Amino acid sequence: MNRLSAIRGAVTAENTKESIQVQTVKLVKEIIEANNLKLEDFVTIQFTLTKDLDELNPATALRLGKSELPYDLSGVPLFCSQEAYIKGGLEKVIRVLITGYFGESKDLKYIYLDGAKVLRPDIA
């Protein structure tokens, strides 16, 4: 039985429109593939990004890169906000929280890519 669950992930990017788009799509695509997600499973996708990434909103980046995903996520509510500033925290990070009906939480695979692997070395 599927139940409401959430999948987390993060990736680093350079502060360019191209990098933010490429890295956002890469992160979401890897989460989809690692968890064998179907479009109808999704409820919402929420992004945060550090204050040093201000060239493109990751929600916009995902919509712009929809052709690179297994399916179009434009119908899923997307939201983005700025990550809380933490002194000494990792810079240039895009984080995602995907909420949906995915099944057992213990079976979900969280994805941390590139420089963001240091955020969760236990699962990256």
mmCIF file of C-alpha atoms in Angstrom:
data_model
loop_
_atom_site.group_PDB
_atom_site.id
_atom_site.type_symbol
_atom_site.label_atom_id
_atom_site.label_comp_id
_atom_site.label_asym_id
_atom_site.label_seq_id
_atom_site.Cartn_x
_atom_site.Cartn_y
_atom_site.Cartn_z
ATOM 1 C CA MET A 1 0.000 0.000 0.000
ATOM 2 C CA ASN A 2 1.358 3.427 -0.912
ATOM 3 C CA ARG A 3 1.450 6.063 1.794
ATOM 4 C CA LEU A 4 2.395 9.696 1.873
ATOM 5 C CA SER A 5 6.184 9.936 2.073
ATOM 6 C CA ALA A 6 8.983 12.321 1.196
ATOM 7 C CA ILE A 7 12.298 11.938 -0.596
ATOM 8 C CA ARG A 8 15.169 14.328 -0.027
ATOM 9 C CA GLY A 9 18.161 15.181 -2.118
ATOM 10 C CA ALA A 10 20.716 17.857 -2.877
ATOM 11 C CA VAL A 11 23.229 18.906 -5.498
ATOM 12 C CA THR A 12 25.723 21.702 -5.935
ATOM 13 C CA ALA A 13 25.696 24.109 -8.880
ATOM 14 C CA GLU A 14 27.496 27.131 -10.204
ATOM 15 C CA ASN A 15 25.610 30.427 -10.167
ATOM 16 C CA THR A 16 24.621 30.368 -13.834
ATOM 17 C CA LYS A 17 21.234 29.672 -15.392
ATOM 18 C CA GLU A 18 22.685 26.737 -17.307
ATOM 19 C CA SER A 19 24.314 25.110 -14.283
ATOM 20 C CA ILE A 20 21.263 25.515 -12.067
ATOM 21 C CA GLN A 21 19.029 24.015 -14.770
ATOM 22 C CA VAL A 22 21.358 21.111 -15.567
ATOM 23 C CA GLN A 23 21.966 20.255 -11.913
ATOM 24 C CA THR A 24 18.302 20.566 -10.888
ATOM 25 C CA VAL A 25 17.153 18.280 -13.689
ATOM 26 C CA LYS A 26 19.991 15.832 -12.979
ATOM 27 C CA LEU A 27 19.007 15.626 -9.301
ATOM 28 C CA VAL A 28 15.299 15.090 -9.908
ATOM 29 C CA LYS A 29 15.943 12.611 -12.722
ATOM 30 C CA GLU A 30 18.236 10.529 -10.497
ATOM 31 C CA ILE A 31 15.644 10.537 -7.709
ATOM 32 C CA ILE A 32 12.959 9.382 -10.174
ATOM 33 C CA GLU A 33 15.148 6.587 -11.526
ATOM 34 C CA ALA A 34 16.543 5.415 -8.167
ATOM 35 C CA ASN A 35 13.046 5.185 -6.690
ATOM 36 C CA ASN A 36 11.191 4.027 -9.822
ATOM 37 C CA LEU A 37 8.676 6.874 -9.442
ATOM 38 C CA LYS A 38 5.632 7.343 -11.634
ATOM 39 C CA LEU A 39 4.086 10.724 -12.430
ATOM 40 C CA GLU A 40 0.910 9.903 -10.514
ATOM 41 C CA ASP A 41 2.981 9.314 -7.344
ATOM 42 C CA PHE A 42 3.914 13.008 -6.946
ATOM 43 C CA VAL A 43 2.109 15.477 -4.678
ATOM 44 C CA THR A 44 4.566 18.421 -4.483
ATOM 45 C CA ILE A 45 8.192 19.283 -5.148
ATOM 46 C CA GLN A 46 9.841 21.872 -2.923
ATOM 47 C CA PHE A 47 13.269 23.347 -3.521
ATOM 48 C CA THR A 48 15.560 25.475 -1.426
ATOM 49 C CA LEU A 49 18.777 27.058 -2.585
ATOM 50 C CA THR A 50 21.571 28.885 -0.835
ATOM 51 C CA LYS A 51 21.735 32.662 -1.136
ATOM 52 C CA ASP A 52 24.693 32.514 -3.530
ATOM 53 C CA LEU A 53 22.541 30.890 -6.230
ATOM 54 C CA ASP A 54 20.391 33.682 -7.614
ATOM 55 C CA GLU A 55 20.442 33.303 -11.409
ATOM 56 C CA LEU A 56 17.499 30.886 -11.753
ATOM 57 C CA ASN A 57 14.745 29.424 -9.599
ATOM 58 C CA PRO A 58 15.058 25.587 -9.501
ATOM 59 C CA ALA A 59 11.307 25.210 -10.048
ATOM 60 C CA THR A 60 11.658 27.189 -13.277
ATOM 61 C CA ALA A 61 14.773 25.179 -14.120
ATOM 62 C CA LEU A 62 12.806 21.940 -13.785
ATOM 63 C CA ARG A 63 10.042 23.211 -16.069
ATOM 64 C CA LEU A 64 12.607 24.396 -18.636
ATOM 65 C CA GLY A 65 14.370 21.024 -18.581
ATOM 66 C CA LYS A 66 11.224 18.882 -18.774
ATOM 67 C CA SER A 67 12.289 17.267 -22.055
ATOM 68 C CA GLU A 68 15.226 15.648 -20.243
ATOM 69 C CA LEU A 69 12.981 13.944 -17.660
ATOM 70 C CA PRO A 70 11.048 10.687 -18.089
ATOM 71 C CA TYR A 71 7.806 12.704 -17.980
ATOM 72 C CA ASP A 72 6.609 16.304 -17.660
ATOM 73 C CA LEU A 73 6.367 17.433 -14.035
ATOM 74 C CA SER A 74 4.828 20.831 -14.904
ATOM 75 C CA GLY A 75 1.475 19.747 -13.471
ATOM 76 C CA VAL A 76 3.005 18.979 -10.069
ATOM 77 C CA PRO A 77 2.951 21.956 -7.674
ATOM 78 C CA LEU A 78 6.506 23.324 -7.497
ATOM 79 C CA PHE A 79 7.790 25.697 -4.835
ATOM 80 C CA CYS A 80 11.142 27.316 -4.102
ATOM 81 C CA SER A 81 12.540 29.291 -1.193
ATOM 82 C CA GLN A 82 15.924 30.461 0.002
ATOM 83 C CA GLU A 83 17.776 28.137 2.353
ATOM 84 C CA ALA A 84 18.366 29.523 5.838
ATOM 85 C CA TYR A 85 21.848 30.990 6.043
ATOM 86 C CA ILE A 86 24.107 28.987 8.352
ATOM 87 C CA LYS A 87 27.574 30.369 9.001
ATOM 88 C CA GLY A 88 30.119 27.946 7.561
ATOM 89 C CA GLY A 89 27.437 25.960 5.713
ATOM 90 C CA LEU A 90 28.009 24.416 2.313
ATOM 91 C CA GLU A 91 27.638 26.974 -0.463
ATOM 92 C CA LYS A 92 25.955 26.765 -3.867
ATOM 93 C CA VAL A 93 23.495 24.033 -2.870
ATOM 94 C CA ILE A 94 20.091 23.153 -4.293
ATOM 95 C CA ARG A 95 18.022 20.960 -2.000
ATOM 96 C CA VAL A 96 14.797 19.188 -2.888
ATOM 97 C CA LEU A 97 11.956 17.618 -0.909
ATOM 98 C CA ILE A 98 9.607 15.557 -3.053
ATOM 99 C CA THR A 99 6.341 14.566 -1.408
ATOM 100 C CA GLY A 100 4.155 11.831 -2.818
ATOM 101 C CA TYR A 101 2.639 8.396 -2.511
ATOM 102 C CA PHE A 102 5.763 6.289 -2.790
ATOM 103 C CA GLY A 103 5.235 3.268 -0.576
ATOM 104 C CA GLU A 104 7.366 2.331 2.402
ATOM 105 C CA SER A 105 9.626 5.135 3.650
ATOM 106 C CA LYS A 106 12.361 2.657 4.564
ATOM 107 C CA ASP A 107 12.725 1.675 0.903
ATOM 108 C CA LEU A 108 13.204 5.210 -0.438
ATOM 109 C CA LYS A 109 16.569 6.279 -1.803
ATOM 110 C CA TYR A 110 17.725 9.817 -1.047
ATOM 111 C CA ILE A 111 20.106 11.295 -3.605
ATOM 112 C CA TYR A 112 23.028 13.605 -2.813
ATOM 113 C CA LEU A 113 25.196 14.466 -5.808
ATOM 114 C CA ASP A 114 28.488 16.132 -6.541
ATOM 115 C CA GLY A 115 29.630 18.502 -3.777
ATOM 116 C CA ALA A 116 26.403 17.927 -1.803
ATOM 117 C CA LYS A 117 27.507 14.387 -0.899
ATOM 118 C CA VAL A 118 29.220 15.877 2.170
ATOM 119 C CA LEU A 119 25.795 16.800 3.568
ATOM 120 C CA ARG A 120 24.843 13.144 4.004
ATOM 121 C CA PRO A 121 27.925 10.922 3.677
ATOM 122 C CA ASP A 122 25.966 8.131 5.364
ATOM 123 C CA ILE A 123 23.680 7.764 2.324
ATOM 124 C CA ALA A 124 25.421 9.533 -0.569
#
